[in-house]
Amino acid sequence: MAATGTGAQELENHHSERPVQLCNPHVASLKEDVLYHFSLGTGTHDLPAMFGDVKFVCVGGSPSRMLTFIKYVATELGLGRPGDEYPNICSGSDRYAMYKVGPVLSVSHGMGIPSIAIMLHELIKLLYHARCTDVTVIRIGTSGGIGLEPGSVVITRQAVDACFKPEFEQIVLGKRVVRGTDLDEALAQELLRCAGELSEFATVVGNTMCTLDFYEGQGRLDGALCSYTEKDKQDYLRAAHAAGVRNIEMESSVFAAMCSACGLRAAVVCVTLLDRLLGDQIRSPHEVLVEYQQRPQRLVGHFIKKSLGRA
Amino acid sequence: MAATGTGAQELENHHSERPVQLCNPHVASLKEDVLYHFSLGTGTHDLPAMFGDVKFVCVGGSPSRMLTFIKYVATELGLGRPGDEYPNICSGSDRYAMYKVGPVLSVSHGMGIPSIAIMLHELIKLLYHARCTDVTVIRIGTSGGIGLEPGSVVITRQAVDACFKPEFEQIVLGKRVVRGTDLDEALAQELLRCAGELSEFATVVGNTMCTLDFYEGQGRLDGALCSYTEKDKQDYLRAAHAAGVRNIEMESSVFAAMCSACGLRAAVVCVTLLDRLLGDQIRSPHEVLVEYQQRPQRLVGHFIKKSLGRA
């Protein structure tokens, strides 16, 4: 929101706004910044004009799901009508898809930590160049549940690694660097309240395990490679459950680490497509899975509407 | 190629053929196998009929580049004409795109180790279920070069990690598992010979560093986060060069590890889009980058043509 009052009021407003920060002193000295995987850049696009009003960024793996979301949220917020078209802002690249309506940006991130990390580096720089303030970022995704009815939604308390630690480890210049994976507790509770208000599907707050692999990395027995038994798998998943893990996906830890480092209020809301204690393969009919995938969208759509005073 | 001779000849032919193997005893007992991220499965598709003749699988990050490749190779092999349409075999999902012409399969894998690993688990099972034999898998990708003229092509000798070790580490059931990253030496040499025959662009055989991140993980100074100096970065890249690394990308190590474990002859052929010793941002004009990205395609297209006796 642009400050519209007197100089003193403007100053006050600016003081209460939380800008998007980079943790990189080098970017300020770049003459031009090419956001390569978005096919956008400071030299070719007026980023403040395009994105300066963004307050909510929703991210998810699948490009078509993020298009569905922007259409849904546009209708919910009264900013569009069914049948409206939303052009892909990143159409110059096929790495990610990006859509916008009003204060809401919807971006796909592909699968896995490296893929979402590239997107987040460029997204955070985009929000910084656009001089956005008070931005909330929410991942709306799919996951495997542990001990939950398929279709349940998990709001992440802590993102943990494959050893159940709330850490994100990466190798920087050949050395191990460990970052925390804190998410915004108040935001998670607010999302849980929204789920209660909707009262359309089971929703819990729990830990989310973030792995680097979908098959062996999540204890599946149905990959091309597997060197353990059903019992080993069950022991591992039950240990995860005992550590508070309620679902497993592949992006939450780096998402939490990067958003937290850059002053972005962040949450992870994933639906569970199956209960991993009962199997590995996703066998529900297509239309059931499609409805499951709409649940995080409906929850976050309600949250945004409420935040904007329109619910 | 189906054996067409007498029973004894068939037996002999089968003995000389190398089937695609799984390293997982559990898959044989699955009543149905759903290849979820391809939207294919043994219960819904006749995989031997669809894929039984596949001898070459080419994989790359971008879906549109893999469509360009199948059109190119179809024309090169005399199996198609310019303007022919190639439907996406995985159109039921937007996770990966897959195209086929004759014995060549072209599949996108997104960005990063987790994304290509999911694809490879399902690809290797697909080839196994289709009873394919003597399959060669080649990754045709993009990368950052070290000390090479942009546009140079690197055929990978060894895929190494961010500490320059020829290893792929993953966490399985919470425990560290390390696999080798061997690639087929004879195949790399044959590809180098093909590059010499084409004589269209500089091509070298060198080590390829595979990282989990594009920004901090590759020593870039232009991400949203960066806590080191230009000198730290230069020291790291020069140490990589001294260890034989000629390019950096994000998929080769798990690609080498999984193909090697499952008896697939594999190679990695990547063009370098920039020289990382001179900068971080990819600033070449779009049409230059498009031509660079065709170089691995032309090299591998020539190799396939020659392997099939059509060059």
XYZ file of C-alpha atoms in Angstrom:
622
model
C 0.000 0.000 0.000
C 1.432 3.405 -0.912
C 1.538 5.939 1.919
C -0.801 8.748 0.978
C -0.728 11.088 3.993
C 1.569 13.936 5.035
C 5.329 13.603 5.294
C 5.127 12.719 8.994
C 2.474 10.087 8.370
C 4.463 8.655 5.489
C 7.477 8.316 7.752
C 5.359 6.584 10.359
C 3.842 4.231 7.801
C 7.248 3.373 6.432
C 8.490 2.608 9.933
C 5.752 0.046 10.476
C 6.321 -1.665 7.133
C 8.618 -4.660 6.863
C 10.657 -4.545 3.654
C 11.963 -7.646 1.893
C 15.678 -7.931 2.752
C 18.461 -9.630 0.892
C 21.274 -11.320 2.819
C 23.745 -10.374 0.116
C 25.694 -7.098 0.002
C 26.777 -7.714 -3.618
C 23.368 -7.298 -5.273
C 23.154 -3.554 -4.526
C 26.230 -2.983 -6.712
C 24.854 -4.876 -9.743
C 24.147 -2.451 -12.592
C 21.526 -4.831 -13.904
C 20.102 -7.972 -12.309
C 18.975 -10.722 -14.672
C 16.489 -13.107 -13.026
C 17.456 -15.763 -15.547
C 15.028 -18.580 -14.705
C 12.073 -16.151 -14.648
C 13.159 -14.460 -17.886
C 12.775 -11.112 -16.072
C 15.326 -8.472 -15.083
C 15.848 -4.983 -13.722
C 17.175 -3.795 -17.087
C 14.251 -5.124 -19.113
C 11.240 -4.880 -16.785
C 9.816 -2.222 -14.448
C 9.648 -4.534 -11.438
C 8.233 -1.942 -8.958
C 5.376 -1.203 -11.373
C 4.757 -4.893 -12.083
C 5.073 -6.267 -8.553
C 5.234 -3.383 -6.027
C 1.742 -4.121 -4.641
C 2.373 -7.829 -3.928
C 1.496 -8.846 -0.348
C 0.872 -12.592 -0.719
C 3.003 -15.030 -2.690
C 1.730 -18.585 -3.024
C 4.080 -21.203 -4.410
C 3.549 -24.822 -5.406
C 5.225 -27.491 -7.500
C 2.941 -27.782 -10.487
C 2.488 -24.925 -13.010
C -1.107 -25.917 -13.847
C -2.030 -26.008 -10.152
C -0.680 -22.472 -9.680
C -2.767 -21.271 -12.638
C -5.848 -22.912 -11.096
C -5.028 -21.129 -7.846
C -4.771 -17.636 -9.336
C -8.130 -18.109 -11.082
C -9.673 -19.326 -7.834
C -8.272 -16.514 -5.701
C -9.231 -13.886 -8.305
C -12.852 -15.021 -8.095
C -12.748 -15.263 -4.297
C -11.385 -11.715 -3.955
C -13.842 -10.323 -6.494
C -10.943 -9.310 -8.745
C -11.846 -11.483 -11.699
C -14.633 -13.470 -13.220
C -14.713 -17.137 -14.204
C -13.299 -17.364 -17.723
C -10.801 -14.500 -17.273
C -7.355 -15.269 -18.684
C -4.157 -14.939 -16.626
C -1.021 -14.704 -18.772
C 2.139 -16.448 -17.540
C 4.477 -13.611 -16.524
C 7.471 -15.942 -17.053
C 6.444 -17.071 -20.534
C 9.977 -16.299 -21.803
C 11.232 -19.359 -19.876
C 9.731 -22.791 -19.285
C 11.439 -23.281 -15.916
C 8.697 -21.691 -13.794
C 5.215 -20.254 -14.313
C 4.055 -17.035 -12.581
C 0.602 -15.453 -12.362
C -0.677 -12.350 -10.579
C -3.986 -10.880 -9.562
C -4.119 -7.794 -7.315
C -1.833 -8.324 -4.295
C -1.471 -12.078 -4.928
C 1.380 -13.689 -6.850
C 1.243 -17.408 -7.716
C 4.489 -19.123 -8.741
C 5.376 -22.736 -9.564
C 8.636 -24.174 -8.248
C 9.021 -27.668 -9.685
C 10.046 -30.573 -7.473
C 12.756 -30.715 -4.836
C 14.981 -28.426 -2.798
C 17.284 -27.285 -5.644
C 14.381 -26.387 -7.914
C 12.492 -24.356 -5.284
C 15.771 -22.753 -4.089
C 16.538 -21.314 -7.552
C 12.994 -19.950 -7.696
C 13.215 -18.464 -4.177
C 16.559 -16.730 -4.850
C 15.011 -15.030 -7.865
C 11.620 -14.418 -6.214
C 13.182 -12.752 -3.157
C 15.335 -10.558 -5.407
C 12.242 -9.720 -7.474
C 10.329 -8.645 -4.326
C 13.366 -6.634 -3.176
C 13.821 -4.871 -6.525
C 10.057 -4.185 -6.593
C 10.351 -2.632 -3.088
C 7.605 -4.842 -1.692
C 6.776 -4.673 2.023
C 4.954 -6.929 4.489
C 4.991 -9.942 2.220
C 3.623 -13.324 3.324
C 4.790 -16.406 1.403
C 2.859 -19.663 1.600
C 3.745 -22.964 -0.007
C 0.610 -24.869 -1.016
C 1.648 -28.383 -1.918
C 1.091 -32.101 -1.870
C 2.713 -34.614 0.453
C 2.606 -38.115 1.849
C 0.920 -38.340 5.259
C 1.920 -40.441 8.242
C -1.023 -41.792 10.215
C -3.527 -39.353 8.706
C -6.602 -39.957 6.589
C -5.706 -39.170 2.916
C -6.946 -35.696 2.044
C -5.986 -34.283 5.454
C -4.182 -30.955 5.372
C -1.000 -30.380 7.390
C 0.122 -26.881 8.399
C 3.833 -27.188 9.135
C 5.040 -26.446 12.673
C 8.692 -27.243 11.918
C 10.347 -28.411 8.724
C 12.722 -31.235 9.649
C 15.321 -33.188 7.680
C 15.461 -36.958 7.045
C 16.986 -37.396 10.533
C 14.059 -35.385 12.051
C 16.240 -32.348 12.865
C 14.868 -28.814 12.215
C 17.835 -27.975 10.018
C 18.636 -27.255 6.411
C 22.151 -28.263 5.437
C 23.865 -27.086 2.292
C 27.383 -27.057 0.872
C 28.734 -23.538 0.244
C 32.207 -23.245 -1.300
C 32.777 -26.892 -0.396
C 31.900 -26.386 3.293
C 28.861 -27.525 5.261
C 26.514 -24.688 6.301
C 23.473 -25.391 8.495
C 20.496 -23.025 8.683
C 17.416 -23.086 10.896
C 14.012 -23.889 9.440
C 11.784 -21.630 11.552
C 8.353 -20.780 10.241
C 5.985 -18.104 11.553
C 4.096 -19.616 14.526
C 1.377 -16.958 14.600
C 0.734 -17.464 10.886
C 0.416 -21.234 11.352
C -2.137 -20.683 14.150
C -4.065 -18.170 12.031
C -4.188 -20.698 9.178
C -5.452 -23.345 11.601
C -8.227 -20.942 12.679
C -9.116 -20.410 9.013
C -9.354 -24.179 8.537
C -11.721 -24.329 11.533
C -13.888 -21.597 10.026
C -14.040 -23.395 6.676
C -14.650 -26.737 8.395
C -14.441 -28.591 5.076
C -11.598 -31.081 5.736
C -9.382 -32.359 8.557
C -6.456 -30.015 9.251
C -3.624 -30.453 11.756
C -0.456 -28.592 12.733
C 2.554 -30.930 12.684
C 6.149 -31.359 11.671
C 6.939 -31.843 7.993
C 9.861 -33.990 6.909
C 11.664 -32.634 3.854
C 13.689 -35.162 1.848
C 15.950 -35.035 -1.208
C 14.341 -38.077 -2.820
C 10.790 -39.328 -3.296
C 11.589 -43.067 -3.366
C 14.494 -44.308 -1.224
C 14.677 -40.947 0.573
C 11.109 -41.413 1.860
C 11.416 -45.130 2.549
C 9.341 -46.212 -0.440
C 9.554 -49.853 -1.546
C 8.540 -49.175 -5.171
C 11.455 -47.264 -6.728
C 13.973 -48.559 -9.267
C 16.364 -49.030 -6.337
C 15.547 -50.297 -2.838
C 17.769 -52.217 -0.439
C 15.598 -52.427 2.691
C 12.542 -54.330 3.864
C 8.929 -53.427 4.624
C 9.820 -53.697 8.317
C 12.771 -51.269 7.982
C 10.433 -48.830 6.254
C 7.731 -49.143 8.904
C 10.293 -48.639 11.683
C 11.552 -45.462 9.988
C 8.094 -43.985 9.374
C 6.999 -44.789 12.927
C 10.136 -43.108 14.305
C 9.278 -40.063 12.186
C 5.733 -40.078 13.570
C 7.097 -40.287 17.122
C 9.233 -37.212 16.335
C 6.069 -35.287 15.473
C 6.271 -35.730 11.696
C 2.807 -35.836 10.107
C 3.750 -35.486 6.455
C 6.686 -35.783 4.040
C 7.506 -33.563 1.079
C 10.566 -32.196 -0.722
C 10.744 -28.393 -0.413
C 9.780 -27.134 3.056
C 13.217 -26.952 4.713
C 14.927 -24.656 2.217
C 11.691 -22.683 1.872
C 11.611 -22.053 5.636
C 15.359 -21.318 5.832
C 15.408 -18.799 2.968
C 12.171 -16.975 3.884
C 13.271 -16.697 7.502
C 16.715 -15.324 6.521
C 15.102 -12.648 4.317
C 12.394 -11.442 6.710
C 9.445 -13.035 4.932
C 6.537 -14.334 6.996
C 6.173 -17.910 5.746
C 3.976 -20.992 6.085
C 3.688 -24.424 4.505
C 0.248 -25.938 3.875
C 0.208 -29.359 2.213
C -2.500 -31.895 1.603
C -1.649 -35.569 2.136
C -2.381 -37.758 -0.901
C -1.988 -41.094 0.913
C -1.095 -42.573 4.307
C 2.465 -43.862 3.966
C 1.945 -46.355 6.812
C -0.491 -48.150 4.490
C 1.355 -47.962 1.162
C 3.671 -46.206 -1.245
C 1.761 -45.759 -4.473
C -0.672 -42.925 -5.125
C -3.679 -44.842 -6.410
C -6.674 -42.630 -5.678
C -8.787 -41.786 -8.736
C -7.717 -38.659 -10.632
C -10.813 -36.667 -9.609
C -10.252 -37.470 -5.912
C -6.629 -36.274 -6.157
C -7.747 -33.104 -7.945
C -10.156 -32.313 -5.101
C -7.464 -33.023 -2.492
C -5.118 -30.584 -4.244
C -7.742 -27.836 -4.043
C -7.847 -28.031 -0.233
C -4.676 -26.011 0.516
C -5.888 -23.536 -2.134
C -9.281 -23.140 -0.447
C -7.676 -22.733 2.977
C -5.125 -20.169 1.805
C -7.711 -18.405 -0.365
C -9.876 -17.974 2.748
C -6.875 -16.713 4.732
C -6.016 -14.093 2.099
C -9.632 -12.959 1.830
C -9.828 -12.598 5.605
C -6.464 -10.783 5.771
C -7.745 -8.275 3.238
C -10.951 -7.791 5.215
C -13.101 -9.397 2.515
C -14.188 -12.590 4.270
C 15.192 -55.089 -32.184
C 13.006 -58.197 -31.989
C 14.805 -61.473 -32.676
C 13.441 -62.823 -35.928
C 15.401 -66.043 -36.464
C 14.977 -69.624 -35.271
C 14.596 -70.559 -31.614
C 18.352 -71.169 -31.249
C 19.199 -67.834 -32.852
C 16.653 -66.094 -30.650
C 18.296 -67.604 -27.591
C 21.689 -66.438 -28.795
C 20.419 -62.931 -29.495
C 18.818 -62.715 -26.094
C 22.082 -63.764 -24.478
C 23.942 -60.895 -26.089
C 21.317 -58.326 -25.140
C 21.650 -56.305 -21.968
C 18.278 -55.895 -20.245
C 17.395 -52.959 -18.018
C 17.688 -54.162 -14.418
C 16.032 -52.884 -11.292
C 17.912 -52.930 -7.973
C 14.692 -53.596 -6.113
C 13.251 -57.071 -5.443
C 9.887 -55.583 -4.373
C 8.745 -54.330 -7.791
C 8.317 -57.846 -9.242
C 5.595 -58.553 -6.657
C 3.554 -55.412 -7.400
C 0.243 -56.329 -9.025
C 0.188 -52.950 -10.732
C 2.882 -50.274 -10.909
C 1.710 -46.655 -11.126
C 4.399 -44.352 -12.554
C 2.701 -41.422 -10.836
C 4.763 -38.475 -12.099
C 4.518 -39.718 -15.704
C 0.801 -40.434 -15.415
C 1.515 -43.905 -16.863
C 1.204 -47.374 -15.350
C 1.301 -51.095 -15.992
C -2.443 -51.403 -15.313
C -3.449 -48.609 -17.691
C -0.857 -48.695 -20.484
C 0.733 -51.411 -22.645
C 4.297 -50.358 -21.861
C 6.032 -53.078 -23.974
C 3.999 -51.989 -27.017
C 4.582 -48.296 -26.362
C 8.269 -48.417 -25.420
C 9.699 -51.886 -26.171
C 11.786 -50.622 -29.124
C 13.505 -47.784 -27.195
C 17.319 -47.868 -27.518
C 18.234 -44.221 -26.804
C 16.828 -42.049 -24.053
C 17.810 -38.389 -24.033
C 16.961 -36.328 -20.981
C 17.240 -32.606 -20.268
C 15.836 -30.033 -17.854
C 13.498 -28.041 -20.050
C 10.319 -29.533 -21.574
C 10.418 -27.258 -24.632
C 14.056 -28.165 -25.311
C 13.168 -31.880 -25.228
C 10.368 -31.271 -27.737
C 12.812 -29.400 -29.990
C 15.171 -32.364 -29.685
C 12.649 -35.014 -30.732
C 11.702 -32.953 -33.797
C 15.361 -32.525 -34.678
C 16.254 -36.175 -34.243
C 13.165 -37.309 -36.167
C 14.292 -35.252 -39.162
C 17.911 -36.395 -38.814
C 16.902 -40.074 -38.730
C 14.481 -39.660 -41.638
C 11.585 -40.663 -39.356
C 9.667 -37.436 -39.585
C 9.288 -34.261 -41.572
C 9.510 -30.652 -40.425
C 6.072 -29.672 -39.149
C 5.206 -33.144 -37.802
C 3.575 -33.058 -34.372
C 4.875 -35.053 -31.416
C 2.294 -35.507 -28.657
C 3.481 -35.356 -25.039
C 3.192 -38.966 -23.787
C 2.942 -37.651 -20.196
C 0.189 -35.122 -20.916
C -1.799 -36.460 -17.939
C 0.755 -34.818 -15.624
C 2.626 -31.518 -15.803
C 5.643 -32.793 -13.871
C 7.592 -34.071 -16.911
C 7.203 -34.073 -20.687
C 8.007 -37.154 -22.816
C 8.273 -37.563 -26.595
C 9.169 -40.536 -28.785
C 10.210 -41.165 -32.350
C 11.364 -44.623 -33.469
C 13.986 -45.900 -30.994
C 14.513 -42.484 -29.383
C 12.768 -41.281 -26.230
C 13.141 -37.648 -25.105
C 12.188 -36.787 -21.518
C 12.402 -33.579 -19.472
C 13.567 -33.792 -15.849
C 13.243 -30.299 -14.349
C 16.057 -28.827 -12.285
C 18.142 -30.459 -9.588
C 18.981 -33.889 -8.193
C 15.591 -34.624 -6.557
C 13.655 -33.725 -9.707
C 15.785 -35.861 -12.054
C 15.881 -38.693 -9.482
C 12.079 -39.009 -9.417
C 12.086 -39.062 -13.218
C 14.878 -41.675 -13.375
C 13.173 -44.010 -10.867
C 10.068 -43.997 -13.042
C 11.967 -44.050 -16.361
C 14.063 -47.064 -15.338
C 10.919 -48.893 -14.179
C 9.226 -47.955 -17.465
C 12.128 -49.412 -19.488
C 12.097 -52.515 -17.280
C 8.340 -53.060 -17.612
C 8.659 -52.460 -21.397
C 11.412 -55.166 -21.497
C 13.848 -52.828 -23.240
C 17.399 -54.009 -23.920
C 20.703 -52.311 -24.739
C 19.513 -48.864 -23.747
C 21.823 -45.831 -23.813
C 20.803 -42.810 -21.724
C 22.307 -39.386 -22.401
C 21.677 -36.195 -20.477
C 21.828 -33.181 -22.813
C 21.915 -30.074 -20.661
C 23.201 -26.623 -19.886
C 25.906 -25.710 -17.390
C 28.327 -23.067 -16.226
C 31.853 -23.538 -17.578
C 35.155 -23.027 -15.772
C 37.886 -21.592 -17.977
C 36.109 -22.455 -21.233
C 34.811 -20.210 -23.998
C 30.981 -19.930 -23.598
C 29.277 -22.304 -26.000
C 31.882 -25.036 -25.442
C 30.479 -28.514 -24.904
C 31.679 -30.722 -22.030
C 31.361 -34.512 -22.153
C 31.555 -35.665 -18.537
C 34.434 -37.932 -17.508
C 33.404 -38.083 -13.846
C 30.511 -36.456 -12.037
C 31.878 -35.030 -8.780
C 30.220 -33.419 -5.755
C 30.780 -29.908 -4.357
C 33.952 -31.207 -2.620
C 35.204 -32.597 -5.987
C 34.671 -36.254 -4.972
C 33.190 -38.716 -7.511
C 30.394 -39.627 -5.108
C 26.666 -39.250 -4.758
C 25.499 -39.133 -1.162
C 21.919 -39.607 -0.104
C 20.011 -40.235 3.121
C 18.118 -43.540 3.121
C 16.015 -44.351 6.211
C 17.917 -41.614 8.037
C 21.341 -43.099 7.207
C 24.030 -41.810 4.857
C 24.495 -43.948 1.706
C 27.264 -43.146 -0.794
C 27.170 -44.374 -4.402
C 29.741 -44.135 -7.169
C 29.170 -41.852 -10.147
C 30.811 -43.882 -12.922
C 29.871 -43.116 -16.486
C 30.638 -45.196 -19.577
C 34.191 -44.319 -20.682
C 33.883 -45.834 -24.139
C 30.658 -43.904 -24.738
C 32.325 -40.623 -23.709
C 35.153 -41.307 -26.173
C 32.702 -42.184 -28.939
C 30.847 -38.920 -28.315
C 34.142 -37.017 -28.464
C 34.843 -38.668 -31.847
C 31.386 -37.591 -33.035
C 32.158 -33.997 -31.958
C 35.374 -34.175 -34.002
C 33.452 -35.409 -37.043
C 30.906 -32.598 -36.710
C 33.645 -30.049 -36.027
C 31.085 -27.313 -35.325
C 32.038 -26.215 -31.788
C 34.722 -26.768 -29.134
C 34.181 -29.995 -27.190
C 36.214 -31.360 -24.268
C 36.047 -34.335 -21.917
C 36.256 -33.167 -18.289
C 34.841 -33.566 -14.817
C 31.432 -32.102 -14.065
C 30.617 -30.740 -10.630
C 27.053 -31.441 -9.552
C 25.632 -29.135 -6.856
C 22.373 -28.898 -4.918
C 22.073 -25.146 -5.453
C 22.570 -22.765 -8.369
C 23.537 -19.670 -6.320
C 25.470 -20.233 -3.062
C 26.079 -23.882 -3.988
C 27.995 -22.800 -7.111
C 29.763 -19.848 -5.478
C 27.625 -17.209 -7.203
C 27.675 -13.683 -5.787
C 24.232 -12.707 -7.142
C 21.714 -14.765 -5.143
C 19.338 -13.526 -2.451
C 21.848 -14.871 0.079
C 25.644 -14.710 -0.094
C 28.126 -14.538 2.774
C 31.473 -14.753 0.944
C 33.664 -12.531 -1.218
C 34.675 -12.477 -4.880
C 38.089 -13.789 -3.783
C 36.522 -16.742 -1.861
C 34.529 -17.557 -4.971
C 37.553 -17.375 -7.297
C 39.586 -19.583 -4.936
C 36.809 -22.182 -4.939
C 36.323 -22.204 -8.712
C 40.083 -22.394 -9.301
C 40.343 -25.331 -6.876
C 37.551 -27.013 -8.835
C 39.416 -26.392 -12.094
C 42.593 -27.863 -10.580
C 40.554 -30.972 -9.672
C 39.661 -31.393 -13.353
C 36.224 -29.752 -13.185
C 35.313 -28.038 -16.461
C 31.628 -27.366 -15.848
C 28.999 -27.176 -13.107
C 25.407 -28.350 -13.245
C 22.808 -29.881 -10.941
C 21.889 -33.415 -12.072
C 24.894 -35.441 -13.253
C 25.841 -37.245 -10.022
C 22.516 -38.940 -9.329
C 22.096 -39.569 -13.073
C 25.443 -41.399 -13.179
C 24.785 -43.287 -9.931
C 21.324 -44.535 -10.883
C 22.126 -45.449 -14.502
C 25.244 -47.308 -13.405
C 23.350 -49.242 -10.695
C 20.714 -50.350 -13.235
C 23.010 -51.409 -16.083
C 22.302 -48.474 -18.380
C 25.096 -47.129 -20.569
C 25.115 -43.418 -19.709
C 26.740 -40.126 -20.689
C 26.368 -36.449 -19.840
C 26.808 -33.817 -22.573
C 26.324 -30.199 -21.484
C 26.966 -26.900 -23.186
C 28.480 -24.100 -21.078
C 26.417 -20.879 -21.132
C 29.110 -18.686 -19.531
C 32.602 -18.831 -18.035
C 32.111 -18.681 -14.281
C 35.646 -17.308 -13.759
C 34.415 -14.150 -15.516
C 30.955 -13.730 -14.011
C 27.768 -15.173 -12.555
C 24.905 -13.844 -14.635
C 23.797 -15.376 -17.921
C 23.682 -12.284 -20.126
C 24.157 -13.579 -23.676
C 21.352 -12.615 -26.072
C 18.452 -15.055 -26.248
C 19.281 -16.212 -29.808
C 22.890 -16.963 -28.831
C 21.719 -19.046 -25.850
C 19.238 -20.891 -28.078
C 22.037 -21.823 -30.506
C 24.286 -22.940 -27.607
C 21.509 -25.202 -26.332
C 21.261 -26.892 -29.736
C 24.904 -28.014 -29.607
C 24.458 -31.044 -27.306
C 21.404 -31.923 -29.417
C 23.398 -31.824 -32.658
C 26.220 -33.872 -31.128
C 23.916 -36.522 -29.684
C 21.767 -36.514 -32.830
C 24.873 -37.331 -34.860
C 25.867 -40.058 -32.410
C 22.439 -41.717 -32.619
C 22.415 -41.515 -36.422
C 25.856 -43.095 -36.560
C 24.935 -45.811 -34.018
C 21.966 -46.746 -36.199
C 24.176 -46.863 -39.290
C 22.476 -43.849 -40.871
C 25.317 -41.288 -40.714
